[in-house]
Amino acid sequence: MDGDGLSENDVIRIFQKGFNFSQDGPGNRLVYHLAGCNLRCPWCSNPEGLDFSGAATTLGIDEIVKESLSCRMMFIDGGGVTLTGGEVTCQKDAVTVLLKKLRENGIHTCIETNASLKNCEELFQSVDYMIADFKSPDKEKLKSITGADLDTIKNNLLFRAKTGKPLLIRIPLINGFNNGEENACFFVDFFNNLKAESGNENLFFEILTYHEYGKEKYEKLGKEYTVNNGFVSPEDVRLLATEIKIKNLKLIHT
């Protein structure tokens, strides 16, 4: 319990909030950036949100619902509330409660997740629209660079896909980590199998090219930014996009 008598399942810890159009789910959305992440991706664009300390602010679930309802008129073009990070599943119990309350009030919900934590089925079932990173098909490289377990991610994505609800899978394309023809084929083989096994036609895919939006933030935090030459070529993007289209998968750009 905190000083207001709220338990950890009654509050959400965030480090940023604001509106964004289309990039964090459909339409105009109120976006909450949740503090805490289980991974340590070197290219992270929000390193200030990796831990629960620092700039994190605690908001009550009912407070977020009230704020969201007050913004309802701004949720144009199918908008609503998006929870991103950090990593939302690090606060999965409270997030699941929040998602259900938002939906009970007629607010469209979306999460952005790395899908790398176990026992998140209720959360993934509860949300209207899910955006997930799929960083690498190379199990050993994924584990050593980010700390994520590939099998857990695959199981989570399959669970979500089998619900039939929308799932957008984003590939952050990074030179020396997951680019090249071999990786492109491995990515798309998994995507194609995911569609076939789940039977979900609401699967979408997006390629995100490497950027250095987090570099200055790392420096301000006194941390080393370790990515060198992460920018990918137009050919890398074309290779992956072509493989996705060959399999008749839905490639989008938000």
Short mmCIF file of C-alpha atoms in Angstrom, two decimals:
data_model
loop_
_atom_site.label_atom_id
_atom_site.label_comp_id
_atom_site.label_asym_id
_atom_site.label_seq_id
_atom_site.Cartn_x
_atom_site.Cartn_y
_atom_site.Cartn_z
CA MET A 1 0.00 0.00 0.00
CA ASP A 2 1.12 3.58 -0.63
CA GLY A 3 0.22 6.66 1.36
CA ASP A 4 -3.17 6.94 -0.35
CA GLY A 5 -4.11 3.38 0.57
CA LEU A 6 -3.62 2.12 -2.99
CA SER A 7 -1.98 -1.24 -3.70
CA GLU A 8 0.44 -1.83 -6.59
CA ASN A 9 -2.47 -3.26 -8.59
CA ASP A 10 -4.33 0.05 -8.28
CA VAL A 11 -1.60 2.27 -9.72
CA ILE A 12 0.44 2.65 -12.90
CA ARG A 13 3.96 4.05 -12.93
CA ILE A 14 4.63 6.26 -15.95
CA PHE A 15 7.42 8.55 -17.10
CA GLN A 16 5.67 10.40 -19.94
CA LYS A 17 2.27 10.96 -21.52
CA GLY A 18 0.84 12.84 -24.49
CA PHE A 19 -1.13 12.56 -27.72
CA ASN A 20 0.07 10.95 -30.94
CA PHE A 21 -1.70 10.22 -34.20
CA SER A 22 -1.57 6.77 -35.88
CA GLN A 23 1.95 5.74 -34.81
CA ASP A 24 0.85 4.19 -31.51
CA GLY A 25 -2.28 2.45 -32.74
CA PRO A 26 -5.19 3.58 -34.91
CA GLY A 27 -6.40 7.18 -34.87
CA ASN A 28 -5.59 9.91 -32.38
CA ARG A 29 -4.44 8.44 -29.10
CA LEU A 30 -3.63 9.40 -25.54
CA VAL A 31 -0.33 7.60 -24.95
CA TYR A 32 1.03 6.65 -21.54
CA HIS A 33 4.69 5.60 -21.35
CA LEU A 34 5.01 3.09 -18.53
CA ALA A 35 8.21 2.87 -16.49
CA GLY A 36 10.28 -0.28 -16.21
CA CYS A 37 11.59 -2.75 -18.79
CA ASN A 38 12.89 -6.31 -18.54
CA LEU A 39 15.19 -5.91 -21.58
CA ARG A 40 18.25 -3.79 -22.27
CA CYS A 41 18.26 -3.15 -26.02
CA PRO A 42 21.30 -0.98 -26.85
CA TRP A 43 19.30 1.15 -29.33
CA CYS A 44 16.42 1.92 -26.93
CA SER A 45 14.85 5.30 -27.71
CA ASN A 46 13.49 5.75 -24.17
CA PRO A 47 16.33 4.81 -21.79
CA GLU A 48 14.84 7.12 -19.17
CA GLY A 49 12.00 4.60 -18.84
CA LEU A 50 14.07 1.46 -18.30
CA ASP A 51 13.85 1.67 -14.51
CA PHE A 52 11.05 2.46 -12.06
CA SER A 53 13.12 5.17 -10.40
CA GLY A 54 14.02 8.61 -11.71
CA ALA A 55 11.28 10.41 -13.62
CA ALA A 56 8.52 7.86 -12.91
CA THR A 57 5.19 9.20 -11.65
CA THR A 58 2.51 7.10 -9.98
CA LEU A 59 -1.06 7.47 -11.22
CA GLY A 60 -4.10 5.70 -9.87
CA ILE A 61 -5.98 3.48 -12.34
CA ASP A 62 -9.24 5.36 -11.72
CA GLU A 63 -7.37 8.63 -12.28
CA ILE A 64 -6.20 7.41 -15.70
CA VAL A 65 -9.71 6.26 -16.60
CA LYS A 66 -11.12 9.65 -15.60
CA GLU A 67 -8.49 11.49 -17.63
CA SER A 68 -9.14 9.24 -20.62
CA LEU A 69 -12.87 9.85 -20.46
CA SER A 70 -12.26 13.60 -20.38
CA CYS A 71 -10.29 13.23 -23.64
CA ARG A 72 -12.91 11.12 -25.42
CA MET A 73 -13.76 13.87 -27.94
CA MET A 74 -10.14 13.84 -29.12
CA PHE A 75 -10.13 10.12 -30.01
CA ILE A 76 -10.84 10.73 -33.69
CA ASP A 77 -10.44 8.15 -36.48
CA GLY A 78 -10.85 5.19 -34.16
CA GLY A 79 -8.47 6.52 -31.51
CA GLY A 80 -8.25 5.76 -27.83
CA VAL A 81 -5.63 5.01 -25.19
CA THR A 82 -2.26 3.37 -25.80
CA LEU A 83 0.05 1.99 -23.13
CA THR A 84 3.68 1.78 -24.20
CA GLY A 85 7.01 1.85 -22.44
CA GLY A 86 9.35 0.95 -21.10
CA GLU A 87 7.55 -2.38 -21.16
CA VAL A 88 3.87 -2.53 -20.19
CA THR A 89 3.95 -6.19 -19.14
CA CYS A 90 6.33 -5.31 -16.28
CA GLN A 91 3.17 -3.92 -14.63
CA LYS A 92 0.88 -6.56 -16.10
CA ASP A 93 -1.54 -6.99 -13.19
CA ALA A 94 -2.34 -3.30 -12.90
CA VAL A 95 -2.33 -2.89 -16.69
CA THR A 96 -4.86 -5.70 -17.10
CA VAL A 97 -7.19 -4.02 -14.61
CA LEU A 98 -6.77 -0.68 -16.38
CA LEU A 99 -7.45 -2.13 -19.83
CA LYS A 100 -10.66 -3.76 -18.65
CA LYS A 101 -11.90 -0.54 -17.04
CA LEU A 102 -11.13 1.48 -20.15
CA ARG A 103 -12.98 -0.98 -22.36
CA GLU A 104 -15.95 -1.05 -19.95
CA ASN A 105 -16.15 2.70 -20.54
CA GLY A 106 -16.13 2.30 -24.31
CA ILE A 107 -12.53 3.43 -24.84
CA HIS A 108 -10.46 1.66 -27.50
CA THR A 109 -7.25 0.22 -26.04
CA CYS A 110 -3.83 -0.55 -27.45
CA ILE A 111 -0.51 -1.72 -26.03
CA GLU A 112 3.03 -1.73 -27.42
CA THR A 113 5.08 -4.60 -26.02
CA ASN A 114 8.24 -6.64 -26.55
CA ALA A 115 6.12 -9.75 -25.79
CA SER A 116 9.01 -11.37 -23.94
CA LEU A 117 7.50 -12.01 -20.50
CA LYS A 118 5.54 -15.12 -19.58
CA ASN A 119 2.03 -15.36 -18.08
CA CYS A 120 0.62 -12.37 -19.95
CA GLU A 121 -2.29 -14.18 -21.60
CA GLU A 122 -5.04 -12.31 -19.75
CA LEU A 123 -3.48 -8.97 -20.67
CA PHE A 124 -3.02 -9.94 -24.33
CA GLN A 125 -6.62 -11.18 -24.44
CA SER A 126 -7.95 -7.98 -22.85
CA VAL A 127 -6.53 -5.38 -25.24
CA ASP A 128 -8.26 -4.32 -28.47
CA TYR A 129 -5.13 -3.70 -30.56
CA MET A 130 -1.64 -5.05 -29.89
CA ILE A 131 1.67 -3.85 -31.32
CA ALA A 132 4.68 -6.10 -30.73
CA ASP A 133 8.34 -5.93 -31.61
CA PHE A 134 9.95 -8.93 -33.24
CA LYS A 135 13.61 -8.05 -33.05
CA SER A 136 15.48 -11.11 -34.32
CA PRO A 137 14.90 -14.67 -35.49
CA ASP A 138 18.34 -15.60 -34.15
CA LYS A 139 17.74 -17.05 -30.67
CA GLU A 140 21.31 -16.75 -29.37
CA LYS A 141 21.93 -13.25 -30.74
CA LEU A 142 18.57 -12.01 -29.44
CA LYS A 143 19.35 -13.32 -25.95
CA SER A 144 22.90 -12.00 -25.81
CA ILE A 145 22.10 -8.51 -27.16
CA THR A 146 18.69 -7.78 -25.62
CA GLY A 147 18.12 -10.42 -22.93
CA ALA A 148 14.92 -11.71 -24.57
CA ASP A 149 13.90 -15.34 -25.00
CA LEU A 150 12.78 -16.06 -28.56
CA ASP A 151 10.56 -19.03 -27.65
CA THR A 152 8.57 -16.94 -25.17
CA ILE A 153 8.06 -14.22 -27.76
CA LYS A 154 6.89 -16.71 -30.38
CA ASN A 155 4.43 -18.31 -27.93
CA ASN A 156 3.03 -14.93 -26.93
CA LEU A 157 2.57 -13.78 -30.51
CA LEU A 158 0.85 -17.04 -31.41
CA PHE A 159 -1.49 -16.73 -28.43
CA ARG A 160 -2.45 -13.20 -29.44
CA ALA A 161 -2.83 -14.14 -33.09
CA LYS A 162 -5.19 -17.00 -32.18
CA THR A 163 -7.57 -14.53 -30.50
CA GLY A 164 -8.34 -13.17 -33.98
CA LYS A 165 -7.84 -9.61 -32.74
CA PRO A 166 -5.52 -7.16 -34.55
CA LEU A 167 -1.79 -7.72 -34.10
CA LEU A 168 0.81 -5.43 -35.64
CA ILE A 169 4.34 -6.86 -35.61
CA ARG A 170 7.13 -4.34 -36.02
CA ILE A 171 10.68 -5.23 -37.04
CA PRO A 172 13.29 -2.71 -35.88
CA LEU A 173 15.86 -3.23 -38.63
CA ILE A 174 19.43 -2.69 -37.40
CA ASN A 175 22.67 -3.13 -39.29
CA GLY A 176 24.80 -5.99 -38.00
CA PHE A 177 21.99 -7.33 -35.82
CA ASN A 178 19.07 -8.49 -37.94
CA ASN A 179 19.54 -7.23 -41.51
CA GLY A 180 20.48 -9.23 -44.60
CA GLU A 181 18.83 -11.78 -46.86
CA GLU A 182 19.12 -14.75 -44.49
CA ASN A 183 17.46 -12.87 -41.63
CA ALA A 184 14.74 -11.61 -43.98
CA CYS A 185 13.86 -15.18 -44.93
CA PHE A 186 13.83 -16.33 -41.30
CA PHE A 187 11.59 -13.41 -40.29
CA VAL A 188 9.05 -14.09 -43.00
CA ASP A 189 9.02 -17.85 -42.49
CA PHE A 190 7.91 -17.24 -38.92
CA PHE A 191 5.35 -14.62 -39.95
CA ASN A 192 3.89 -16.91 -42.60
CA ASN A 193 3.65 -19.82 -40.14
CA LEU A 194 2.04 -17.51 -37.57
CA LYS A 195 -0.67 -16.56 -40.02
CA ALA A 196 -1.24 -20.15 -41.12
CA GLU A 197 -1.37 -21.59 -37.61
CA SER A 198 -3.57 -18.86 -36.15
CA GLY A 199 -5.86 -18.29 -39.14
CA ASN A 200 -5.85 -14.60 -38.21
CA GLU A 201 -6.35 -12.19 -41.10
CA ASN A 202 -5.82 -9.21 -38.77
CA LEU A 203 -2.02 -9.57 -38.85
CA PHE A 204 0.00 -6.59 -40.00
CA PHE A 205 3.73 -6.02 -40.38
CA GLU A 206 5.86 -2.89 -40.35
CA ILE A 207 9.56 -2.27 -40.90
CA LEU A 208 11.17 0.31 -38.64
CA THR A 209 14.64 1.43 -39.71
CA TYR A 210 17.33 2.15 -37.13
CA HIS A 211 17.51 5.66 -35.68
CA GLU A 212 19.47 7.32 -32.90
CA TYR A 213 16.62 9.06 -31.08
CA GLY A 214 17.85 7.62 -27.79
CA LYS A 215 21.54 8.47 -28.16
CA GLU A 216 21.36 11.95 -26.63
CA LYS A 217 19.17 10.62 -23.82
CA TYR A 218 21.79 8.00 -22.93
CA GLU A 219 24.42 10.73 -22.80
CA LYS A 220 22.27 12.92 -20.54
CA LEU A 221 21.82 9.95 -18.21
CA GLY A 222 25.57 9.44 -18.11
CA LYS A 223 25.28 6.08 -19.88
CA GLU A 224 27.24 4.79 -22.84
CA TYR A 225 25.43 4.42 -26.15
CA THR A 226 27.03 1.30 -27.61
CA VAL A 227 25.51 0.99 -31.09
CA ASN A 228 27.93 1.77 -33.90
CA ASN A 229 26.92 1.94 -37.57
CA GLY A 230 23.38 0.74 -36.95
CA PHE A 231 21.84 2.43 -39.99
CA VAL A 232 20.51 0.05 -42.63
CA SER A 233 20.59 0.46 -46.39
CA PRO A 234 17.59 0.83 -48.71
CA GLU A 235 18.54 -2.63 -50.02
CA ASP A 236 18.10 -4.13 -46.54
CA VAL A 237 14.61 -2.65 -46.33
CA ARG A 238 13.75 -3.79 -49.87
CA LEU A 239 14.87 -7.35 -49.14
CA LEU A 240 12.62 -7.69 -46.10
CA ALA A 241 9.68 -5.87 -47.69
CA THR A 242 9.89 -8.06 -50.79
CA GLU A 243 9.89 -11.27 -48.74
CA ILE A 244 6.86 -10.07 -46.76
CA LYS A 245 4.94 -9.21 -49.92
CA ILE A 246 5.84 -12.51 -51.64
CA LYS A 247 4.02 -14.33 -48.84
CA ASN A 248 0.99 -12.07 -49.26
CA LEU A 249 1.40 -10.69 -45.76
CA LYS A 250 0.07 -7.21 -44.99
CA LEU A 251 2.93 -4.70 -44.94
CA ILE A 252 1.88 -1.28 -43.62
CA HIS A 253 3.48 2.05 -42.72
CA THR A 254 2.08 4.05 -39.82
#
